[in-house]
């Protein structure tokens, strides 16, 4: 029996990327031979085993043929006579279809090394279409390697287009779609994931609320890029610079969903889009089965991002209301993520990328001042029951008023 390193580990070694997971293929062995050597069989559908010492995954070389819709409709053949080349040809991309033997020799029947050099994401064979999730995988790899100059091959994009056209993306399980999406959100250029999906007509299946944003205009004075879809991608790009957290990036992606629901006759203005976006965030998040923290932050971002932009026009009372409504006192970390989304929104416009966003710093100070007001002290003053909360609120408002007058003495006189 021969053992080869395969898949992402070979690709990332050749790219000089860190390798987090090593997958192996075993050629010329039976399950019995492996279990005899101490390997533990996992997975009922595929002959996959765990190495007794390293815990790495070892799979018997196999061929697969799709026999129905969905993930489990596969006919798997993994007898001893399956060759390495047969196993590699069923894989998604040429750069993922290379193997390495124990001497470090690369086995590359489908020119993965050439595509790595030319920075092309190209499917190996028509077998690509047997797993529609690969459409999302390609988009994710495009997001990961975008900064290196990788592009999706024209013929692969065409194939992705035809897969999207069959409606097969809809048949994917939400859990698999979310797993790819959250990984894509964590990649270096997450916006490219959504751009590639849109390019192949595969965005509307799972992300219709995002897909409709293209073609919706904004006032050119505030948004030189005009288009809401383009703006959303720019915001996501900025969010990825400000934070490596998928939850923050997801909220950036969702902050303007309401613009897809404002009456056309008001365009390019979008009065009320902040609140209109909230049920749309909910719909998208429930379809994707996101963890609740993703949905919560995205809803806050949708509802309150304009408050932050206009912070300097707000009354102290309203600023405290924003802090209270967003639960900033109990969830300061999430509030910080919200501030990053607002900053990404501000910067995610043509010509605004390098501008300062002083609102975030001011809001942090407001929170800090309000945090100095302690319930115990209010109680010690003799307040009871409902009155405690009211007094805390009142003191917060005067603390913010004081802060604003320090920042800008003239503005506070107007208030
Ligand atoms: N693979 C595939 N089609 C899929 C999933 C996986 O062809 N739908 C193959 C590819 O050869 C891939 C390998 O199985 O390289 C391992 O898959 P996985 O661990 O999911 O991805 P990696 O390529 O290792 O990428 P990552 O670095 O994102 O884990």
XYZ file of C-alpha atoms and ligand atoms in Angstrom:
444
model
C 0.000 0.000 0.000
C 1.128 3.570 -0.744
C 0.337 6.668 1.278
C 0.199 10.207 -0.121
C -0.364 13.629 1.363
C -3.210 15.268 -0.612
C -5.492 18.274 -0.929
C -5.061 21.584 0.844
C -1.862 20.588 2.643
C 0.033 20.072 -0.633
C -1.389 23.301 -2.063
C -0.470 25.352 0.985
C 3.025 23.844 1.262
C 3.697 24.864 -2.350
C 2.283 28.338 -1.616
C 4.391 28.622 1.538
C 1.225 28.971 3.539
C 0.865 27.486 7.015
C -0.627 23.980 6.931
C -3.235 23.365 9.627
C -4.531 19.988 8.607
C -2.964 17.076 6.788
C -5.149 14.704 4.773
C -3.773 11.474 3.394
C -4.843 9.051 0.688
C -4.068 5.365 0.846
C -3.782 3.445 -2.428
C -3.864 -0.349 -2.666
C -5.273 -1.202 0.740
C -8.514 -2.608 2.142
C -10.346 -1.348 5.234
C -9.407 -4.575 7.018
C -5.700 -3.989 6.364
C -5.930 -0.519 7.869
C -7.901 -1.494 10.953
C -5.407 -4.326 11.527
C -2.663 -1.685 11.703
C -4.580 0.220 14.381
C -6.381 2.836 12.218
C -9.902 3.680 13.432
C -12.655 3.856 10.844
C -14.778 7.002 11.014
C -17.581 8.075 8.710
C -20.024 5.527 7.415
C -20.341 6.921 3.892
C -16.678 7.150 2.945
C -13.857 4.814 3.921
C -11.989 7.302 6.139
C -9.698 6.318 9.010
C -7.866 8.074 11.816
C -4.153 7.399 12.284
C -3.564 5.664 15.644
C -0.855 8.178 16.720
C -1.334 11.471 14.851
C -5.138 11.415 14.542
C -4.733 12.605 10.900
C -7.366 11.530 8.370
C -6.460 8.731 5.998
C -8.932 7.961 3.213
C -8.871 5.030 0.868
C -8.491 6.208 -2.713
C -12.000 6.349 -4.116
C -14.146 7.284 -7.057
C -17.496 8.940 -6.572
C -20.498 9.207 -8.759
C -23.502 11.238 -7.958
C -26.706 9.244 -7.865
C -29.203 11.770 -6.514
C -29.788 15.279 -5.225
C -28.133 16.542 -2.098
C -25.034 15.592 -0.177
C -25.651 11.912 0.416
C -26.627 10.849 -3.075
C -23.196 9.386 -3.904
C -22.033 6.022 -5.149
C -18.602 5.499 -3.660
C -16.154 2.922 -4.998
C -13.052 2.387 -2.862
C -11.659 -1.022 -3.781
C -7.936 -1.786 -3.903
C -7.679 -1.114 -7.633
C -8.580 2.616 -7.455
C -5.530 4.599 -8.564
C -4.207 7.874 -7.181
C -5.064 9.608 -10.471
C -8.667 8.400 -10.235
C -8.915 9.746 -6.710
C -7.434 13.115 -7.681
C -9.661 13.646 -10.713
C -12.863 13.641 -8.607
C -11.584 16.644 -6.601
C -12.687 20.249 -7.025
C -9.767 22.410 -8.180
C -6.488 21.553 -9.899
C -4.602 23.255 -7.057
C -6.406 20.918 -4.626
C -5.780 17.822 -6.762
C -2.078 17.278 -6.169
C -0.447 14.623 -4.024
C 2.948 14.327 -2.374
C 4.699 11.041 -1.711
C 6.860 10.207 1.278
C 9.965 11.623 -0.468
C 8.340 15.001 -0.996
C 7.805 14.291 -4.712
C 4.736 16.065 -6.091
C 2.309 14.008 -8.176
C 0.372 16.434 -10.310
C -1.552 14.818 -13.178
C -3.914 17.787 -13.657
C -1.384 20.645 -13.736
C -2.111 22.115 -10.344
C 1.408 23.529 -10.075
C 1.010 25.388 -13.339
C -2.286 26.875 -12.124
C -0.685 27.812 -8.807
C 2.023 29.680 -10.702
C -0.471 31.358 -13.003
C -2.789 32.018 -10.050
C -5.816 30.317 -11.524
C -8.642 28.559 -9.710
C -9.646 25.929 -12.262
C -11.851 22.881 -11.874
C -10.256 19.494 -12.498
C -12.999 17.795 -14.484
C -16.766 17.810 -15.088
C -17.018 15.822 -11.820
C -16.828 19.265 -10.182
C -20.566 19.619 -10.550
C -21.258 16.558 -8.453
C -20.978 18.640 -5.288
C -22.679 22.054 -5.713
C -21.050 23.263 -2.505
C -17.925 23.603 -4.616
C -19.400 26.773 -6.118
C -19.111 28.300 -2.642
C -15.725 26.697 -2.067
C -14.276 28.303 -5.191
C -15.666 31.668 -4.095
C -14.044 31.135 -0.700
C -10.655 30.270 -2.194
C -10.954 33.366 -4.387
C -11.499 35.400 -1.182
C -8.516 33.740 0.484
C -6.005 34.193 -2.338
C -7.296 37.423 -3.880
C -4.377 39.491 -2.544
C -1.979 37.119 -4.313
C -3.744 37.799 -7.606
C -5.721 34.559 -7.972
C -8.691 34.552 -10.377
C -11.362 32.011 -11.227
C -10.798 30.464 -14.697
C -13.389 31.529 -17.263
C -14.437 27.925 -17.935
C -14.846 27.276 -14.192
C -16.968 30.380 -13.795
C -19.092 29.143 -16.661
C -19.516 25.755 -15.011
C -20.402 27.457 -11.702
C -22.958 29.494 -13.621
C -24.585 26.383 -15.025
C -24.666 24.724 -11.572
C -26.298 27.828 -10.082
C -28.793 27.765 -12.955
C -29.988 24.256 -12.073
C -31.193 25.380 -8.648
C -28.872 22.831 -6.992
C -27.478 25.448 -4.622
C -30.900 25.618 -3.000
C -30.721 21.931 -2.196
C -27.604 22.405 -0.051
C -28.016 22.101 3.698
C -27.973 25.461 5.492
C -25.292 24.144 7.852
C -22.872 23.501 4.974
C -23.610 26.883 3.410
C -23.039 28.662 6.712
C -19.814 26.757 7.338
C -18.429 27.968 4.009
C -19.788 31.469 4.556
C -18.323 31.931 8.009
C -14.968 30.663 6.760
C -15.183 33.045 3.804
C -15.942 35.898 6.212
C -12.727 35.035 8.014
C -10.620 35.156 4.845
C -8.400 38.061 3.933
C -10.724 39.516 1.256
C -14.215 38.347 2.293
C -15.962 40.672 -0.165
C -14.542 38.581 -3.041
C -16.611 35.582 -1.860
C -19.833 37.504 -2.485
C -18.564 39.110 -5.683
C -17.642 35.748 -7.204
C -20.978 34.233 -6.180
C -22.744 37.142 -7.802
C -20.627 36.833 -10.933
C -21.745 33.230 -11.434
C -25.392 33.932 -10.618
C -25.109 32.029 -7.332
C -25.681 34.829 -4.829
C -29.472 35.027 -4.948
C -30.103 31.462 -3.724
C -28.890 31.964 -0.168
C -28.274 35.705 -0.025
C -31.188 37.345 -1.910
C -31.239 40.311 0.504
C -27.663 41.094 -0.527
C -28.087 40.278 -4.201
C -30.820 42.935 -4.648
C -28.534 45.726 -3.429
C -26.830 46.000 -6.806
C -28.655 48.580 -8.898
C -29.946 50.538 -5.901
C -28.500 54.059 -5.963
C -27.293 56.346 -3.171
C -26.771 60.122 -3.377
C -23.457 60.681 -5.173
C -22.562 63.458 -2.749
C -22.220 61.002 0.146
C -21.568 57.925 -1.923
C -19.392 58.630 -4.956
C -19.596 54.890 -5.735
C -23.428 55.335 -5.889
C -24.413 51.654 -6.054
C -25.458 50.003 -2.763
C -24.053 46.601 -3.748
C -20.664 48.133 -4.499
C -20.826 50.154 -1.283
C -21.641 47.009 0.723
C -18.609 45.232 -0.717
C -16.425 48.254 0.097
C -17.738 48.258 3.671
C -16.966 44.569 4.029
C -13.464 45.213 2.702
C -12.970 47.965 5.303
C -14.418 45.787 8.058
C -11.843 43.129 7.190
C -9.092 45.718 7.677
C -10.505 46.834 11.038
C -11.366 43.410 12.457
C -10.575 39.763 11.891
C -13.818 38.655 13.523
C -16.384 37.041 11.202
C -19.216 38.352 13.402
C -18.142 41.973 12.833
C -17.671 41.383 9.125
C -21.108 39.763 8.856
C -22.712 42.806 10.493
C -20.861 45.041 8.020
C -22.289 42.955 5.186
C -25.798 43.348 6.586
C -25.814 46.986 7.710
C -27.673 48.368 4.669
C -30.087 45.551 3.800
C -32.934 48.008 4.399
C -31.942 49.936 1.285
C -33.284 47.016 -0.691
C -36.743 47.688 0.744
C -37.122 51.480 0.512
C -39.735 52.815 -1.972
C -38.232 53.460 -5.394
C -39.753 56.915 -5.616
C -37.541 58.024 -2.724
C -34.289 56.842 -4.351
C -31.497 57.774 -4.134
C -32.603 58.596 -0.559
C -33.458 55.810 1.831
C -35.394 57.256 4.742
C -36.001 54.668 7.431
C -33.757 52.037 5.874
C -32.174 51.343 9.270
C -35.360 49.908 10.787
C -36.512 48.365 7.502
C -33.276 46.370 7.490
C -33.909 44.660 10.822
C -36.448 42.028 9.647
C -34.332 41.433 6.551
C -31.272 40.703 8.700
C -33.469 38.329 10.661
C -34.667 36.563 7.523
C -31.170 36.143 6.102
C -29.707 34.994 9.419
C -32.459 32.438 10.039
C -32.127 31.053 6.516
C -28.390 30.633 7.063
C -28.913 29.402 10.642
C -26.241 31.768 11.897
C -25.339 31.712 15.579
C -27.470 34.269 17.461
C -24.531 36.603 18.121
C -24.207 37.158 14.364
C -27.874 38.052 14.010
C -27.870 40.324 17.088
C -24.858 42.404 16.108
C -26.092 42.697 12.514
C -29.492 43.940 13.730
C -27.857 46.540 15.966
C -25.642 47.640 13.063
C -28.642 48.012 10.788
C -30.760 49.939 13.280
C -28.163 52.275 14.776
C -25.390 52.931 12.255
C -26.815 56.313 11.240
C -27.002 57.402 14.875
C -23.261 56.965 15.105
C -22.553 58.854 11.894
C -24.664 61.740 13.163
C -23.360 61.568 16.700
C -22.376 65.214 16.754
C -25.932 66.266 15.939
C -27.504 64.088 18.626
C -28.745 65.254 21.996
C -27.148 63.733 25.085
C -30.452 62.021 25.801
C -30.384 60.254 22.433
C -26.751 59.216 22.831
C -27.577 57.579 26.159
C -30.590 55.929 24.542
C -28.334 54.408 21.864
C -25.989 53.083 24.574
C -28.918 51.600 26.468
C -30.719 50.141 23.441
C -27.558 48.480 22.163
C -26.909 47.100 25.643
C -23.455 48.703 25.605
C -23.157 48.626 29.403
C -23.602 44.883 29.694
C -22.003 43.925 26.365
C -19.102 46.331 25.858
C -17.283 43.958 23.524
C -20.233 43.751 21.177
C -20.605 47.505 21.331
C -16.965 47.827 20.255
C -17.728 45.543 17.301
C -20.679 47.787 16.445
C -18.392 50.850 16.449
C -16.052 49.051 14.058
C -18.943 48.323 11.709
C -19.919 52.016 11.741
C -16.346 53.017 10.977
C -16.200 50.478 8.143
C -19.454 51.911 6.767
C -18.055 55.432 6.871
C -14.806 54.409 5.187
C -16.414 52.042 2.698
C -17.061 54.803 0.191
C -14.959 55.999 -2.708
C -12.567 58.647 -1.421
C -13.383 58.127 2.269
C -11.130 55.121 2.866
C -8.394 57.025 4.654
C -10.559 59.566 6.484
C -10.822 59.649 10.267
C -13.989 58.598 12.035
C -13.980 60.620 15.277
C -17.501 59.471 16.155
C -16.194 56.110 17.374
C -13.743 57.723 19.802
C -16.406 60.098 21.096
C -18.862 57.267 21.632
C -16.208 55.275 23.531
C -15.708 58.283 25.806
C -19.453 58.628 26.338
C -19.647 54.991 27.371
C -16.681 55.423 29.689
C -18.267 58.431 31.419
C -21.588 56.626 31.824
C -19.809 53.604 33.262
C -18.535 55.769 36.106
C -22.087 56.062 37.415
C -22.572 53.212 39.843
C -25.925 51.777 40.891
C -24.634 51.289 44.445
C -23.979 55.016 44.791
C -27.439 55.871 43.487
C -28.988 53.459 45.996
C -26.852 54.971 48.772
C -28.425 58.315 47.928
C -31.781 56.798 48.929
C -33.340 55.919 45.566
C -35.535 52.827 45.486
C -37.267 50.532 42.975
C -38.003 52.069 39.572
C -36.468 55.360 40.686
C -32.976 53.799 40.728
C -33.008 53.176 36.983
C -34.476 56.597 36.267
C -31.797 58.317 38.319
C -28.994 56.313 36.674
C -30.379 57.318 33.291
C -30.595 60.985 34.347
C -27.015 60.986 35.617
C -25.815 59.324 32.421
C -27.475 62.052 30.365
C -25.803 64.798 32.381
C -22.428 63.002 32.170
C -22.716 62.883 28.371
C -23.870 66.524 28.297
C -20.756 67.475 30.243
C -18.567 65.485 27.876
C -20.112 67.186 24.835
C -19.608 70.637 26.358
C -15.935 69.826 26.925
C -15.604 68.712 23.316
C -17.532 71.563 21.800
C -18.648 74.336 24.161
C -20.848 76.106 21.574
C -22.876 73.013 20.631
C -23.804 72.251 24.216
C -25.276 75.725 24.719
C -27.713 74.980 21.860
C -28.857 71.812 23.583
N -12.567 18.366 -1.729
C -13.289 18.412 -2.903
N -14.583 18.851 -2.889
C -15.165 19.245 -1.742
C -14.444 19.212 -0.548
C -13.142 18.769 -0.570
O -12.765 18.071 -3.950
N -16.433 19.641 -1.753
C -11.197 17.843 -1.766
C -10.132 18.818 -2.247
O -9.132 18.073 -2.882
C -9.603 19.395 -0.956
C -9.636 18.197 -0.032
O -10.785 17.450 -0.452
O -8.319 19.929 -1.101
C -9.708 18.527 1.436
O -10.852 19.302 1.698
P -10.936 20.370 2.851
O -10.162 19.909 4.018
O -12.368 20.724 3.014
O -10.297 21.656 2.200
P -8.815 22.097 1.913
O -8.581 22.070 0.445
O -7.865 21.340 2.764
O -8.865 23.626 2.247
P -8.847 24.403 3.609
O -7.470 24.949 3.687
O -9.861 25.449 3.381
O -9.201 23.438 4.687
